[in-house]
PDB file of C-alpha atoms and ligand atoms in Angstrom:
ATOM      1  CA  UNK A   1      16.518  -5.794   0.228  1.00 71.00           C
ATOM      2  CA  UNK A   2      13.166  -7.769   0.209  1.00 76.00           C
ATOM      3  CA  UNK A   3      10.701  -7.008  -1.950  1.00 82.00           C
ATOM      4  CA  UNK A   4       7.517  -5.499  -0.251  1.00 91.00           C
ATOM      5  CA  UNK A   5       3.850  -7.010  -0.988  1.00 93.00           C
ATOM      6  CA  UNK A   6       1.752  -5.028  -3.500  1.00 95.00           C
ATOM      7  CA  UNK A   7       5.321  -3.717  -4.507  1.00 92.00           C
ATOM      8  CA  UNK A   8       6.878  -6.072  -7.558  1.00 81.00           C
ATOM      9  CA  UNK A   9       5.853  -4.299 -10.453  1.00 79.00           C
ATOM     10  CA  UNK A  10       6.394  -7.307 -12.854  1.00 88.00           C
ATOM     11  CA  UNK A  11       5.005  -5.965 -15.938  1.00 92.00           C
ATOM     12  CA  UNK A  12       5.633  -3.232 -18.128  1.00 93.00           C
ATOM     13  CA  UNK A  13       4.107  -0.179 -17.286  1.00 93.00           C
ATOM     14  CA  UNK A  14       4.399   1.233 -20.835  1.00 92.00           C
ATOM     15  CA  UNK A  15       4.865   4.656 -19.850  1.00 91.00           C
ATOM     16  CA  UNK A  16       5.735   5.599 -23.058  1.00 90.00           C
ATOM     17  CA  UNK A  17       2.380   4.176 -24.871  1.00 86.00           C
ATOM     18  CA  UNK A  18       0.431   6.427 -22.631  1.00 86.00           C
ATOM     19  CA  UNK A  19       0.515   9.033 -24.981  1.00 80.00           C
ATOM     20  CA  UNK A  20      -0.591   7.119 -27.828  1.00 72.00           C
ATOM     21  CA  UNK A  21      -4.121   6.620 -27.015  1.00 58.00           C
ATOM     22  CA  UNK A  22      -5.541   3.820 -28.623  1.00 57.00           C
ATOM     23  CA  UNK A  23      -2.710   1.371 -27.991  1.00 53.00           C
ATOM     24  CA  UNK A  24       0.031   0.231 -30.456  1.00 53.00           C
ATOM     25  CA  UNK A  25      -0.289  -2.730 -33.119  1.00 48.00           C
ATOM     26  CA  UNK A  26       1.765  -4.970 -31.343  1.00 55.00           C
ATOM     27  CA  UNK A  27      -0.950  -5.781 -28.392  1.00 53.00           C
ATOM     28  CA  UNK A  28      -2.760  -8.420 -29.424  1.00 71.00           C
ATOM     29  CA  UNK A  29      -5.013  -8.550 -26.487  1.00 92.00           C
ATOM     30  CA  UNK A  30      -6.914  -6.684 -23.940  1.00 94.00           C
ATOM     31  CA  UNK A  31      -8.061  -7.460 -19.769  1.00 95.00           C
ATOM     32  CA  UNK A  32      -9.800  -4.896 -17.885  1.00 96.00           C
ATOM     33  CA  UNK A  33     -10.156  -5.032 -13.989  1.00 97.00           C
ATOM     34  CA  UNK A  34     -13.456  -3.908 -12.937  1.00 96.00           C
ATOM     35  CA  UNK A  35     -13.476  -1.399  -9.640  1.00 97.00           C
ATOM     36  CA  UNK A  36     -16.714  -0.734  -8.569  1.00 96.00           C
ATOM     37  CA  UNK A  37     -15.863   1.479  -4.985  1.00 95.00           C
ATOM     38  CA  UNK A  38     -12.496  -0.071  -4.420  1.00 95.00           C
ATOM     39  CA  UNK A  39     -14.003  -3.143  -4.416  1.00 97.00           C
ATOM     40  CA  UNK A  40     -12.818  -6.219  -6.348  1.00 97.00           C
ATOM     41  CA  UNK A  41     -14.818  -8.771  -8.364  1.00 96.00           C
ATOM     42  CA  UNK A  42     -13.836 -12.114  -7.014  1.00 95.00           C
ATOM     43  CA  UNK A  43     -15.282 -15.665  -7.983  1.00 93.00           C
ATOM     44  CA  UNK A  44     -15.752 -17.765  -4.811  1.00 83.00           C
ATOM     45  CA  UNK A  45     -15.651 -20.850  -7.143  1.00 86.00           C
ATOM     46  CA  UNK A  46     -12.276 -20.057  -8.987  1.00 87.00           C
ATOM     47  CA  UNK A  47     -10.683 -18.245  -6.142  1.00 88.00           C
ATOM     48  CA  UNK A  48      -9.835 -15.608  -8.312  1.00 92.00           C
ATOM     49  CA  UNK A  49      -9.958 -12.031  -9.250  1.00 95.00           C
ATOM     50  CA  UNK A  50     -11.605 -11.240 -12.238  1.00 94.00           C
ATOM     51  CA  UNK A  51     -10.269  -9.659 -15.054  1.00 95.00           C
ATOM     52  CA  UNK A  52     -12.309  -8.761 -18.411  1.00 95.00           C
ATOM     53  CA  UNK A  53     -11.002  -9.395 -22.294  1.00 95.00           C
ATOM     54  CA  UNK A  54     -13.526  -6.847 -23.181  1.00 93.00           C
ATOM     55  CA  UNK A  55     -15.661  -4.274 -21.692  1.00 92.00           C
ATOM     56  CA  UNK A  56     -19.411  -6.007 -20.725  1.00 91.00           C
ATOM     57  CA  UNK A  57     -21.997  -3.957 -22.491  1.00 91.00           C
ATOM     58  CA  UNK A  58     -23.280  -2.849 -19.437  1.00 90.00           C
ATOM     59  CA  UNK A  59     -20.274  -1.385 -18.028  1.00 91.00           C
ATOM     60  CA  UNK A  60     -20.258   0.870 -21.550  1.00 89.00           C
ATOM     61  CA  UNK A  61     -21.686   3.881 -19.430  1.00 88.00           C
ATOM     62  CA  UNK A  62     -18.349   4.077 -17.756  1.00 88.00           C
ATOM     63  CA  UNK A  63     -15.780   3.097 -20.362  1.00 85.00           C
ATOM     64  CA  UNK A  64     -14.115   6.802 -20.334  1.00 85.00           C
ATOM     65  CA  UNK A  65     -13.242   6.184 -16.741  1.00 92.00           C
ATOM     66  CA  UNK A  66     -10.361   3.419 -17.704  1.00 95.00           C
ATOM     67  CA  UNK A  67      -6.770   3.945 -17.185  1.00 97.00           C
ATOM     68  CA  UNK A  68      -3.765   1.898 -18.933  1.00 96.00           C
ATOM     69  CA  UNK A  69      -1.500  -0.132 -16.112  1.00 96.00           C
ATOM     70  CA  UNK A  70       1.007  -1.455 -18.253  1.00 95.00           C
ATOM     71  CA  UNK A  71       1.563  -4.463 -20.689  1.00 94.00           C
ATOM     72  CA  UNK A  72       2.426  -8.141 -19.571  1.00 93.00           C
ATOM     73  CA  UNK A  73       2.841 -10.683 -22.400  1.00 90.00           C
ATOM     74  CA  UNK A  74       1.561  -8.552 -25.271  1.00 90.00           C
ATOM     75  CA  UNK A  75      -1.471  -8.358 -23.227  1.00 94.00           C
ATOM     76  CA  UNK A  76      -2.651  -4.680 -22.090  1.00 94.00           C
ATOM     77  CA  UNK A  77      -3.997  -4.239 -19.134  1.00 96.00           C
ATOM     78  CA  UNK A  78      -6.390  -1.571 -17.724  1.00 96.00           C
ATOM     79  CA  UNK A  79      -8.764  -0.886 -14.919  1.00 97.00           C
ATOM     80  CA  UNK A  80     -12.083   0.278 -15.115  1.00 97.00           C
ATOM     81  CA  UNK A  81     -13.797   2.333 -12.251  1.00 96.00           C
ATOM     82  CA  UNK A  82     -17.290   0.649 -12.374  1.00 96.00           C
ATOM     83  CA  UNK A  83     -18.552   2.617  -9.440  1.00 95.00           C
ATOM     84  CA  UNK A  84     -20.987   5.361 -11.411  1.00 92.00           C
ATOM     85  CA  UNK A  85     -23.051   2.124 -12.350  1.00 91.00           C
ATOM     86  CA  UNK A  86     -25.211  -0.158  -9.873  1.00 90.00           C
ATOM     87  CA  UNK A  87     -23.547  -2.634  -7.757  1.00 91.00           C
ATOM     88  CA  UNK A  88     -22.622  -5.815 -10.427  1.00 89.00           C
ATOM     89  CA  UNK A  89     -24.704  -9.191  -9.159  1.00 87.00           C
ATOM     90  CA  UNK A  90     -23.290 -12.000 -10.805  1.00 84.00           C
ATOM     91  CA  UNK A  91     -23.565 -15.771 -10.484  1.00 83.00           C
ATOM     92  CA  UNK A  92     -20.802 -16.808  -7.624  1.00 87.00           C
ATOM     93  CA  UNK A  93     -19.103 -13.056  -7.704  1.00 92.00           C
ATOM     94  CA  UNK A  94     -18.491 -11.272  -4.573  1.00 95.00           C
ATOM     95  CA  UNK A  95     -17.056  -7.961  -4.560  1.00 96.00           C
ATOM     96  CA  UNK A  96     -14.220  -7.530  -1.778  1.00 96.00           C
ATOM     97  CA  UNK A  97     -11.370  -5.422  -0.583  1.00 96.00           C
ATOM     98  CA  UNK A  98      -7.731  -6.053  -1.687  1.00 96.00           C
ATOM     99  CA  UNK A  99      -6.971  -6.391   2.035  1.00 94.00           C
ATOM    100  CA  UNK A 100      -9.322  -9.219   2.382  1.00 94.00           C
ATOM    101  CA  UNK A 101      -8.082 -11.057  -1.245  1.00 94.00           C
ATOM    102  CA  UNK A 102      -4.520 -10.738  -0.401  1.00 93.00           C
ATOM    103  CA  UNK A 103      -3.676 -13.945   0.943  1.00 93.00           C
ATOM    104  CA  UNK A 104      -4.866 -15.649  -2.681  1.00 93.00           C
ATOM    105  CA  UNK A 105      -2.861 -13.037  -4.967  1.00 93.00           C
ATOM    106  CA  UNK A 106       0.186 -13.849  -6.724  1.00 92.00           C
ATOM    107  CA  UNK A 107       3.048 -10.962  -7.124  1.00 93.00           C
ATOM    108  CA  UNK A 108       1.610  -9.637 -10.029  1.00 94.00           C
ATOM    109  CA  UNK A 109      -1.495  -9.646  -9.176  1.00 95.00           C
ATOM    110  CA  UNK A 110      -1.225  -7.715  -6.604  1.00 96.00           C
ATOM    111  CA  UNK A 111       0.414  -5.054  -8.172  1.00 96.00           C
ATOM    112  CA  UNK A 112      -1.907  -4.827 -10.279  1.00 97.00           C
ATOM    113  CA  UNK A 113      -4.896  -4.446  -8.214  1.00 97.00           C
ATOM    114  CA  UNK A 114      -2.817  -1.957  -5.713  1.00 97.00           C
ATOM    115  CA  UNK A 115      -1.928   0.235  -8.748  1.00 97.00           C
ATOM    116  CA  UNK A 116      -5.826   0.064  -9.667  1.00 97.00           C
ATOM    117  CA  UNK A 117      -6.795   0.990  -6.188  1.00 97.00           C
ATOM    118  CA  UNK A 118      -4.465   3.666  -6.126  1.00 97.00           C
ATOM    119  CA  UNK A 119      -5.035   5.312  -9.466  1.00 98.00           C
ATOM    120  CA  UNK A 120      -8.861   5.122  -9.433  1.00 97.00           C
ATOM    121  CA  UNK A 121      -8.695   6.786  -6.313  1.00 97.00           C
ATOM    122  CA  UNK A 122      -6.929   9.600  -7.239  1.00 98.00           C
ATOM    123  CA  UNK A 123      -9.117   9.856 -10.341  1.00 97.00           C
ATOM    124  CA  UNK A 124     -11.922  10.142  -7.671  1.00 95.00           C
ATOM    125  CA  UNK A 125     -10.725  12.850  -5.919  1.00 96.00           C
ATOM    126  CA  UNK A 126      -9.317  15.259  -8.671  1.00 97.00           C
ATOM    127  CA  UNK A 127     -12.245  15.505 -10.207  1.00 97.00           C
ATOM    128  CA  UNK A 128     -11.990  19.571 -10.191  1.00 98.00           C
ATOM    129  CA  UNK A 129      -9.370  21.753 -10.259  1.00 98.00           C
ATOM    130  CA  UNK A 130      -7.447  23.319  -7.156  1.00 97.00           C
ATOM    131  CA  UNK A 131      -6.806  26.251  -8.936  1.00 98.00           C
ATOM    132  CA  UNK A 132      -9.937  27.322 -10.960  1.00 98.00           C
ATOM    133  CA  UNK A 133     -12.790  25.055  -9.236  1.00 98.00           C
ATOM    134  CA  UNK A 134     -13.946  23.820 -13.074  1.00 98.00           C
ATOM    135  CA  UNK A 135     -14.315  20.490 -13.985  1.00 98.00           C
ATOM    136  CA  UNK A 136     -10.819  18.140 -14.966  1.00 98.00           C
ATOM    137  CA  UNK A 137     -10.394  15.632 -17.674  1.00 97.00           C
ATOM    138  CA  UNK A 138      -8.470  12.349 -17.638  1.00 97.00           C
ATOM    139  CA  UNK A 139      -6.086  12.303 -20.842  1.00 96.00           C
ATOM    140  CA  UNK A 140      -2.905  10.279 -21.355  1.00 96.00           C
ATOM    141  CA  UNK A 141      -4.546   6.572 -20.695  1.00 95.00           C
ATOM    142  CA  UNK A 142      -5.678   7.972 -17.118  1.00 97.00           C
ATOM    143  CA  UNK A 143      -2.126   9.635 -15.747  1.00 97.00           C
ATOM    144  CA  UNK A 144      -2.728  12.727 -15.840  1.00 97.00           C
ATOM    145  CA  UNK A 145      -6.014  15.299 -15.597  1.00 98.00           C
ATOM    146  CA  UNK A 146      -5.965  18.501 -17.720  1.00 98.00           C
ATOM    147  CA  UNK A 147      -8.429  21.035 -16.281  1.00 98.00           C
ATOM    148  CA  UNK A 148     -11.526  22.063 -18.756  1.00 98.00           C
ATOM    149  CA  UNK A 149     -10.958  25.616 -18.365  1.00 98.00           C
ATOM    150  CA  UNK A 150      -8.802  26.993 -21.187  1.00 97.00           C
ATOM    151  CA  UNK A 151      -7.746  30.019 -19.663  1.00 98.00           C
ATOM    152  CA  UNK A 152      -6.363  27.608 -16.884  1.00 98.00           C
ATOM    153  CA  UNK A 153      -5.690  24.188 -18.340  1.00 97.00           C
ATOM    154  CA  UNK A 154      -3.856  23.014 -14.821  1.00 98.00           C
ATOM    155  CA  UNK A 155      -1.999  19.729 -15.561  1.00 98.00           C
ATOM    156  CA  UNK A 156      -2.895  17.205 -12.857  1.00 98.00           C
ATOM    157  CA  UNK A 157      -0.290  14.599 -12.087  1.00 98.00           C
ATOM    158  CA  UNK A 158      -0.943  11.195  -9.416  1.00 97.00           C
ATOM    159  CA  UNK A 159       0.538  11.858  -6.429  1.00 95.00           C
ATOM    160  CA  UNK A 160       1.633   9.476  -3.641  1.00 96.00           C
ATOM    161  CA  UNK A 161       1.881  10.639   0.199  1.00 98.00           C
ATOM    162  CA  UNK A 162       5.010   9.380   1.977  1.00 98.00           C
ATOM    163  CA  UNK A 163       4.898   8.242   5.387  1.00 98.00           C
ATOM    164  CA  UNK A 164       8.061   6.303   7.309  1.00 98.00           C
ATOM    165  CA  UNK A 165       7.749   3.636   9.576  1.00 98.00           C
ATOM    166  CA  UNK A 166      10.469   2.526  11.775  1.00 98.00           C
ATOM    167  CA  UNK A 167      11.357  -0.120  13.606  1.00 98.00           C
ATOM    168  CA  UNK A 168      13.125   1.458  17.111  1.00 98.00           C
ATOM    169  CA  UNK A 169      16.230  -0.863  18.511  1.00 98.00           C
ATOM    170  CA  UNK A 170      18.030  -0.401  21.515  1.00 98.00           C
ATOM    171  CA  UNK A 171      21.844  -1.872  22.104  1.00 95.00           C
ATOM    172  CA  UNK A 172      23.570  -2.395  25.055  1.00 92.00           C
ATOM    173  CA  UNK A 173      26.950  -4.311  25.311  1.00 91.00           C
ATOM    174  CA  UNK A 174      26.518  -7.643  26.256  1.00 90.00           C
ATOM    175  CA  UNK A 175      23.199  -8.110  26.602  1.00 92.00           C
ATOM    176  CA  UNK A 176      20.584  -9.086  23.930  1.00 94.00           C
ATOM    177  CA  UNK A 177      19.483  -6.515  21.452  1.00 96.00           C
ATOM    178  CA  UNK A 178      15.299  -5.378  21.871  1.00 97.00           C
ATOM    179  CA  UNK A 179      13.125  -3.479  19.855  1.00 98.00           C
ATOM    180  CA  UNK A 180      10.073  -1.188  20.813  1.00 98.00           C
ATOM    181  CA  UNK A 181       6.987  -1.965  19.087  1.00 98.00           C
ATOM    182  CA  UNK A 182       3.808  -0.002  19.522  1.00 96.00           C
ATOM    183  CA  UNK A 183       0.827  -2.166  20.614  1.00 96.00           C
ATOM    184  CA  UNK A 184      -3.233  -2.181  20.013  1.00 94.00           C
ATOM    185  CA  UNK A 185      -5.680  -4.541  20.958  1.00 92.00           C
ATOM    186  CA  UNK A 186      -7.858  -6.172  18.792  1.00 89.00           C
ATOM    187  CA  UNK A 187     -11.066  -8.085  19.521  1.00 84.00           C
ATOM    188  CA  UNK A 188      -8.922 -11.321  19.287  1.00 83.00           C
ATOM    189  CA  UNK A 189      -5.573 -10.153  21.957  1.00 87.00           C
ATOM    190  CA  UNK A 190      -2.560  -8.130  21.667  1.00 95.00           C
ATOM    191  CA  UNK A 191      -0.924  -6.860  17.994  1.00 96.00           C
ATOM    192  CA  UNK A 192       2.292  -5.092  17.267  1.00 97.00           C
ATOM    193  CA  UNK A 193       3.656  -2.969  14.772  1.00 97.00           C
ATOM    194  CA  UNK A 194       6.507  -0.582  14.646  1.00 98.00           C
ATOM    195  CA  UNK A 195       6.058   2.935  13.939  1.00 97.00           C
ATOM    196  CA  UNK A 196       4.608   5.506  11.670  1.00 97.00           C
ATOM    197  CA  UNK A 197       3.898   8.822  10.622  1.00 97.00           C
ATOM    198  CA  UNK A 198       3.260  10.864   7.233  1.00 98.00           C
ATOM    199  CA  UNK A 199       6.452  12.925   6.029  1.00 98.00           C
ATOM    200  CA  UNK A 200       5.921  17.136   6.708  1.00 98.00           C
ATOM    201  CA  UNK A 201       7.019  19.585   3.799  1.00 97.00           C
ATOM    202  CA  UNK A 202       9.670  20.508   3.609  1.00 97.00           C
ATOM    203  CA  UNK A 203      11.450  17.456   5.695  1.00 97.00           C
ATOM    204  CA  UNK A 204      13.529  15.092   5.313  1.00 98.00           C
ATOM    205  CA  UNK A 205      13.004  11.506   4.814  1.00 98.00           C
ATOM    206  CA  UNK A 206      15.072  10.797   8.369  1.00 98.00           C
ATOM    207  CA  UNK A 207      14.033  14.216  10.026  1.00 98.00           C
ATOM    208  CA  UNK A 208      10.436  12.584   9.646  1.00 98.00           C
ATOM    209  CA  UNK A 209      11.562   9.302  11.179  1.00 98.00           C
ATOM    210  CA  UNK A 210      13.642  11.220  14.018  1.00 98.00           C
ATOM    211  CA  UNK A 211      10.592  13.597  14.569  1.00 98.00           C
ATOM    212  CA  UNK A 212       7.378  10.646  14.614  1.00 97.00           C
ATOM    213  CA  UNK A 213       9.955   8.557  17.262  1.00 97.00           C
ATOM    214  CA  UNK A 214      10.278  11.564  19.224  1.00 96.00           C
ATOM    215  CA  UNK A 215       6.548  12.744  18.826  1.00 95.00           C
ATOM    216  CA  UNK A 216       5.333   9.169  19.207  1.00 95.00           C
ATOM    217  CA  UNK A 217       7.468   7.589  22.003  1.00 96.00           C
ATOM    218  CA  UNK A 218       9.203  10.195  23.482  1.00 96.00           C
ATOM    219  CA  UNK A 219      12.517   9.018  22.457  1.00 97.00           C
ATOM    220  CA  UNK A 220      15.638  10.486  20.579  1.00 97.00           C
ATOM    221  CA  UNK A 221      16.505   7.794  17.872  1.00 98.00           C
ATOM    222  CA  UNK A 222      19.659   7.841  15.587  1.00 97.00           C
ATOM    223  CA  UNK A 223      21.341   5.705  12.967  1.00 97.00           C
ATOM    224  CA  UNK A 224      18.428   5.717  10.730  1.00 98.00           C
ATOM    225  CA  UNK A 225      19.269   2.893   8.518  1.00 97.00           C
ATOM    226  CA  UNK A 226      16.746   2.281   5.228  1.00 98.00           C
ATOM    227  CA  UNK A 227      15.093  -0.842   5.010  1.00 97.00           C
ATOM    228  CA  UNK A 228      12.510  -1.199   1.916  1.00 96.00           C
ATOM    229  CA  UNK A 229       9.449   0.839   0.805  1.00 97.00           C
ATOM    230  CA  UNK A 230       5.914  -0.811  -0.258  1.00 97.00           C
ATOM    231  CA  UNK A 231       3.312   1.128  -1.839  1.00 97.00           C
ATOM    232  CA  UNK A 232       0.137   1.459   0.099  1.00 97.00           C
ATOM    233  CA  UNK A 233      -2.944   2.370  -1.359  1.00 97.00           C
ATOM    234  CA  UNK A 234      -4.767   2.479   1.304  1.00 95.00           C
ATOM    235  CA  UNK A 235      -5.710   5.477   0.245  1.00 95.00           C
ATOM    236  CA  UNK A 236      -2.601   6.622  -1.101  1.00 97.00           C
ATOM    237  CA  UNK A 237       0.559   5.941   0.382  1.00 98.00           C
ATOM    238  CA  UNK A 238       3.709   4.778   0.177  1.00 98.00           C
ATOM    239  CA  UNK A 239       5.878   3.632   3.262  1.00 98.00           C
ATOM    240  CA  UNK A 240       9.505   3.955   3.782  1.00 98.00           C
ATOM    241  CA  UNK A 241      10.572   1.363   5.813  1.00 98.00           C
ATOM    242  CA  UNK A 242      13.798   2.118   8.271  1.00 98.00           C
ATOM    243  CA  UNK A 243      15.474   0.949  11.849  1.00 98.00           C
ATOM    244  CA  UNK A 244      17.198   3.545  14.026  1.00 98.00           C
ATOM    245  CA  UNK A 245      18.380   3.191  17.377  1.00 98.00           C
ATOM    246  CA  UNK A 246      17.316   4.384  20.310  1.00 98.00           C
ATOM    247  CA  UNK A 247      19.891   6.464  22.802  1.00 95.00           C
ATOM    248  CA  UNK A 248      17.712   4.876  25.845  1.00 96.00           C
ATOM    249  CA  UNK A 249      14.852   2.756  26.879  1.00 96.00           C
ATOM    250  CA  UNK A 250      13.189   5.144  28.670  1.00 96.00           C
ATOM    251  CA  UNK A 251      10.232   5.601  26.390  1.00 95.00           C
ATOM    252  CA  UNK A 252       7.180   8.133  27.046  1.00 93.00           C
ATOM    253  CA  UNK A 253       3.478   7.163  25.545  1.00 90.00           C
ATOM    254  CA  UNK A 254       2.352  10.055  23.340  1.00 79.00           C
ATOM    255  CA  UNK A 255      -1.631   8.746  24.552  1.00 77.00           C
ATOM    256  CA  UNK A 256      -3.326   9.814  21.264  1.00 80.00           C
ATOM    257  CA  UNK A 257      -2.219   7.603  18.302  1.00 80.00           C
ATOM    258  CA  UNK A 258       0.407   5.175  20.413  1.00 85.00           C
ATOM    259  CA  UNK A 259      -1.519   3.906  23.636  1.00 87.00           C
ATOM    260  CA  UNK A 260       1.007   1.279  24.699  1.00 93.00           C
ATOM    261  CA  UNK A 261       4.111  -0.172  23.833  1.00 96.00           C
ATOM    262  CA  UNK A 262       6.685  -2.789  24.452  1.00 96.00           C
ATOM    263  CA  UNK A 263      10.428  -3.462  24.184  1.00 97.00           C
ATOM    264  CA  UNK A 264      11.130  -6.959  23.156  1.00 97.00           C
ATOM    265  CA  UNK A 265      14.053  -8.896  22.478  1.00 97.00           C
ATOM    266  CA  UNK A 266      13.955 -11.338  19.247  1.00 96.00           C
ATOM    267  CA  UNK A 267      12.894 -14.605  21.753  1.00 95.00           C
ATOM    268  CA  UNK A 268      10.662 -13.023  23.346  1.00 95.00           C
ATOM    269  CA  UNK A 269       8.982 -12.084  20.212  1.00 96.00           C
ATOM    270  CA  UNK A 270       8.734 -15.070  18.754  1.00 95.00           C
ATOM    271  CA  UNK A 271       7.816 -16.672  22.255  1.00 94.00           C
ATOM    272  CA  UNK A 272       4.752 -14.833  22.672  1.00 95.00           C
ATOM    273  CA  UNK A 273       3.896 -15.085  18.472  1.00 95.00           C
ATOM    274  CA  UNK A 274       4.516 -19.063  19.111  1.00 94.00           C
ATOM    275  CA  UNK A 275       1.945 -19.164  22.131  1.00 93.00           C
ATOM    276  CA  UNK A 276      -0.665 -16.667  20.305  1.00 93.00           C
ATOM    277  CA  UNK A 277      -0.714 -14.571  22.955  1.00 94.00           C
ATOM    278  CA  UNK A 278       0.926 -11.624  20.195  1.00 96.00           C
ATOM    279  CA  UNK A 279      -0.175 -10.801  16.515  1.00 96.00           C
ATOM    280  CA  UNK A 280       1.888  -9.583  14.196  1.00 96.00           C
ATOM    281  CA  UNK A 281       1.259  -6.636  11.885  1.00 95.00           C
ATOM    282  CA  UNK A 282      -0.592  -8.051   8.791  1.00 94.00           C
ATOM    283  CA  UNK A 283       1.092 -10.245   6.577  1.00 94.00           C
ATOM    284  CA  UNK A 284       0.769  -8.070   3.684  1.00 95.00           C
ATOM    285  CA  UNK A 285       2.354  -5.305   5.017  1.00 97.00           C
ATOM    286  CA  UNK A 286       6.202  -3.954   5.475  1.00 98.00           C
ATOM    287  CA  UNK A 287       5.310  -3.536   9.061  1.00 98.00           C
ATOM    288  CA  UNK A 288       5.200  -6.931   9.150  1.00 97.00           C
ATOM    289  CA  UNK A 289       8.607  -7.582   6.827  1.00 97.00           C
ATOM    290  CA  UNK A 290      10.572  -4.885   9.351  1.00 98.00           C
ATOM    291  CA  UNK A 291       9.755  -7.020  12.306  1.00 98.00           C
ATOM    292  CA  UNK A 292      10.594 -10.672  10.496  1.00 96.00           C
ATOM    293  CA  UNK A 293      13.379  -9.144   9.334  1.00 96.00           C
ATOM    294  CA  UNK A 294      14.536  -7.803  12.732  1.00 97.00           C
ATOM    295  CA  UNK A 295      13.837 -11.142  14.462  1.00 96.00           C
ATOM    296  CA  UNK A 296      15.970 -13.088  11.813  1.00 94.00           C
ATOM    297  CA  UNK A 297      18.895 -10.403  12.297  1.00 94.00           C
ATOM    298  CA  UNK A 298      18.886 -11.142  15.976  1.00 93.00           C
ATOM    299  CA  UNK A 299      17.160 -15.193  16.564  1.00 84.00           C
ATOM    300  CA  UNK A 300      18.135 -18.084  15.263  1.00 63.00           C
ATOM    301  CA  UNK A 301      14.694 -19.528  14.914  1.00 53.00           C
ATOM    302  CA  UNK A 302      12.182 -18.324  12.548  1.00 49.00           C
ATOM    303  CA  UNK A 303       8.600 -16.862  12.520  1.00 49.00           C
TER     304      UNK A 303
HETATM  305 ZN1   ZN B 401      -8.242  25.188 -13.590  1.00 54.53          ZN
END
């Protein structure tokens, strides 16, 4: 199984300490990883994110809104949603997305910035509770919001949303195998992707994928096969990666979210990938990973 992007949790998330407020004697330090409206701080100059031994006076305003990630190296680590404060201006810091800092992350720092992103946003919109309207509070190190009314006191938990996407493949004896990927332009040519769609109540991780194929493409797909899941943040999902095969080729364009697609056999993929005349999904994403994976399966040469 490979290891998504945004998905190696290679720290200790401490879940235990969470209830300790405070921390524990045996972290010796402290970083904090300013958010100011899921937006990163990031020094042209060093090429790198920037992450805080101690909380600049003033960010002070906000320091209630922090919430423990875990411990690496006897180092804790929290972010810090700076957005209640003006925009920071510093000397050579910008303040970007984690989709456009990506491609100069390491493992772990990703993680930690996708956990960040994720948490702060939930944080931002559980501010009140469903079931009484009054105000929440964020106890436990930031996982979890306890509503202020006593005669309610709703415990809040993060939540993800789980959406599948799945790369369709079609088999036919003696002939090479092809897989249907759904494609949008972009100002710079054609891109591909497989599949998705958010899980319904009440359904199954494989009803969803059997009912978005169906919905999507207008075709009946079975052997659904699990691939990986990556989080995604973005706001605040996670996606189950899976292939299932398709009964027959005869696929039907749903016009709203698929407006064209494409069955492709591994050459051809890389054949149109190699001439740029085809884009990829994003290289941070499992849509991506399905479709390298799928092309290694069935091509001898590599993306
Ligand atoms: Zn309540």
């Amino acid at each position: 199984m490979v290891t998504q992007f945004y998905g190696n949790t290679c720290f200790d998330r401490a879940t235990l300490s969470r209830k300790s407020e405070g921390g524990t004697a045996d972290r010796r330090k402290t970083l904090y990883i300013p958010v100011w409206k899921n937006l990163f701080l990031y020094d042209w100059d060093e090429g790198k994110v920037q992450f805080y031994p101690e909380i600049p006076n003033e960010w002070a305003p906000v320091t209630t809104s922090k919430v423990f990630l875990g411990i690496d190296g006897g180092c804790e680590i929290f972010c810090l949603d700076i957005s209640e404060i003006k925009r920071p201006e510093r000397t050579n810091i910008v303040l970007l997305s984690l989709r456009k800092i990506f491609p100069n992350l390491n493992e772990k720092e990703a993680a930690l910035l996708a956990y960040a992103q994720g948490i702060l946003h939930w944080h931002g919109t559980h501010k009140y509770c469903g079931r009484c309207g009054s105000n929440t509070k964020s106890e436990e190190e930031g996982h979890i919001r306890v509503c202020c009314n006593k005669d309610c006191g709703q415990i809040l938990y993060p939540r993800v949303d789980p959406a599948i996407i799945t790369l369709i493949e079609f088999k036919k004896k003696n002939s090479p195998a092809v897989c249907l990927l759904n494609i949008n332009k972009t100002g710079k040519g054609l891109k591909c992707s497989p599949f998705a769609g958010f899980v319904e109540i009440g359904e199954s991780l494989e009803d969803a994928v059997v009912r978005e194929m169906k919905e999507e493409v207008g075709l009946e797909v079975h052997r659904v096969r699990y691939m990986a899941s990556q989080p995604w943040p973005f706001p605040s999902a996670i996606m189950i990666g899976f292939v299932a095969n398709a009964k027959t080729t005869d696929y039907k364009l749903d016009g709203d979210e698929v407006m064209d697609a494409k069955w492709f056999t591994a050459n051809e993929l890389l054949e149109q990938v190699n001439k740029g005349t085809l884009e990829l999904s994003n290289e941070d994403s499992i849509a991506r990973s399905l479709i390298q994976q799928w092309i290694s399966k069935h091509c001898k040469r590599k993306t």
